[in-house]
Amino acid sequence: MRAILNGEGIVLGTCYYPEHWKKELWAEDLSRMLAVGIEVIRIGEFAWNKFEPQEGQFTFDFFDEFLDLAQEKGMKVIFCTPTATPPAWMSAKYPEILNADRDGHLYRHGNRQHYTYNSVKFQEFTRRLTEELGAHYGSHPAIIGWQLDNEFNCSLNEFYAESDTIAFQEFCREKYRTLDALNEAWGTVFWNQTYTAWEEVDVPRKVPADSVNPHRVLDYYRFVSDSACRYAKLQADILRKYLKPGDFITTNGIFGNLDNHRLTKESLDFMMYDSYPNFAYCLDDYRAEDFLKDRKWSRNLAQVRAISPVFGIMEQQSGANGWVNRMEAPTPRPGQMTLWTLQSIAHGADFVSYFRWRTCTFGTEIYWHGILDYSGRDNRRLLEVADIGDKVKRLDRLAGAVSGAKVGILQDYDNIWDAQVDSWHARVDRKSGASLFMALQQNHVPFDFVSLPEADLSGYEVLFYPHAAILTKEGTKKLEDWVAAGGKLVMGCRTGYKDAHGKCVMDYLPGLAAKLVGTDIPEYSFVAPDEGKVMVSWDGERAEAAVFCDQLEAVGEHAKVLARYEGGCFAGAPALVRNAYGAGEAYYFGAAFGVDTAELFLRRLEAAEPYGEQLLLPKEVELAVRKKDGTAYLFVLNYQHEAVEIEVKRPMQELLSGQTLNGKLKMKPYEVMVFV
Ligand code: GAL
């Protein structure tokens, strides 16, 4: 039986660095943690030198002593492979382990994640160390699970060392077999980029006008992801030989240029996430007009849930942000740590571990505060953790509960990465992504990110696939089947105009989706900068056609024009077509979604306020729902610095207070209520 994420309870933890503190502090620290309800610690992720102080010399005493103490105290431990910080002796003697910038200049020792996954030497070191750690610590009774590395692809997610060039050539060779196939796939005849030998194929380096062949870059992102996944698997495969029954492997994500679904499937038992909502209050990036602020982290948490329906938070904000050179943010206000912890739990976390126990008194992160400040004295944040400990015990019964959302946003890595390469794609994606999230939040619609191709669509009633520029036959077939079975699908502009290489298709648009949405697109354009807002009118309600306009034409007997453009170069032309398809319907909207447009869709598709009969909520609060054994647990979260009023429309039990509540009531600043 797993010690955490076992469906039995919500567990708190913290990140601890025995190597940062005098040994005399260890026992007291562990006792103080246990006293406030912290049952699990994560250790070791940056401590390579404590295991291999010199090449090939292994020593285990330091962590043996600590683990034995943890065992004695009854503290459970998540142990890490410390590969995010290769030692100085390695960087100096084997510079081939180092990553490089696009010009090929090496990143030097002094921060972290300076390695490249593709260095054969680094893989050798990793393999040997992981074997040693697994063999030595794998059976330790205090250990309940392992974290691989730390935040794969966080510090850097592009790799340009010599070993990356070689590995990229291998990747391309395996994928395309022949240079002709690669040249065809990348369209290298354009600007005479044709390759005549595999040795000419390089990672995308600096070029004039800073614009590398986009199809090559798309494959490069796939290659980076493949490199990270293979590196993680190298570690996981070794550790699995040594794990005790019930012990798990995880890592803390989620970062760019990485197929986190594949990573999880191949190497992990579940994904964990590092949640720092206080980024919303960083001094240099603060945007007063941003309505959602820290609430936006719910979007990230939904992304983690798309990978692991129930997950853990390996690092949860517990103090001010700050490296010595950047990211300055204030300390969480009283109640905000509680709010952010419950935000994580509301979205699927059954384990929440605070970063970090003590604030470090040296190094780059002296301002990245943990629970305790430099002196280690009892403080207000420690008291808040103790209070959170009491609160989460009242939520044990919902452990293992999943989202059960009826609305989803479809996504896939090909389109995510294509939008990184392609600014037309990025522009519509950014707009619709932000608008849809805002509309779902303001209308209290629990939703999931739904990842193609693997996700099971059957539980959803409404799916948005805002701008699937790249469509595949397999993915389209899955959508057709789901719509035919009764689903409601909404697609936005720029659908289906690319193939899997990111090349435009010589076809009537929206390409593979044309049959499903009953639409033809004779012409398209950005909204011109001097055109003002282009609007559409849908049965008398007006909403924005943002950024881009596909001029539509309904095709076939089941397709119906629902709205037309008002303004813009296609004024009067169809802007929205609904196609009845089997038992369901597909909507094609020719633009990107503004918030008002997304809200209009939610209302018309009867998806807005699904819990409106139980709760009347202002837009200032979030509603998140977890379901288990037929019971829905409704989390209402107030992110505001002020009190807000909500209305409970029939008597409901509130789990954190233990009271039955009914009627209008005030939620205090940062207060969270959990209704059942
Ligand atoms: C995380 C990282 C931690 C710590 C923290 C604060 O991304 O995993 O090790 O650096 O940020 O900067």
XYZ file of C-alpha atoms in Angstrom, residues 468-469 471 476 480 494-498 505-517 519-521 588:
27
model
C -6.051 22.653 -33.637
C -3.903 23.819 -36.530
C -4.951 17.582 -37.148
C -10.090 13.531 -35.980
C -15.991 12.268 -34.898
C -7.286 28.068 -37.988
C -8.328 24.465 -37.458
C -6.872 21.762 -39.647
C -4.586 23.801 -41.898
C -1.411 21.896 -41.039
C -2.196 21.222 -46.349
C -3.200 21.721 -50.011
C -6.817 21.188 -49.170
C -10.071 23.006 -48.555
C -10.008 24.220 -44.969
C -10.577 23.246 -42.208
C -8.882 20.187 -43.745
C -9.577 16.948 -41.930
C -12.248 18.621 -39.773
C -14.336 19.810 -42.743
C -16.763 16.892 -42.672
C -17.265 17.038 -38.916
C -17.978 20.765 -38.753
C -17.869 24.122 -43.042
C -15.783 25.420 -45.890
C -13.384 28.353 -45.525
C -17.058 25.961 -35.954
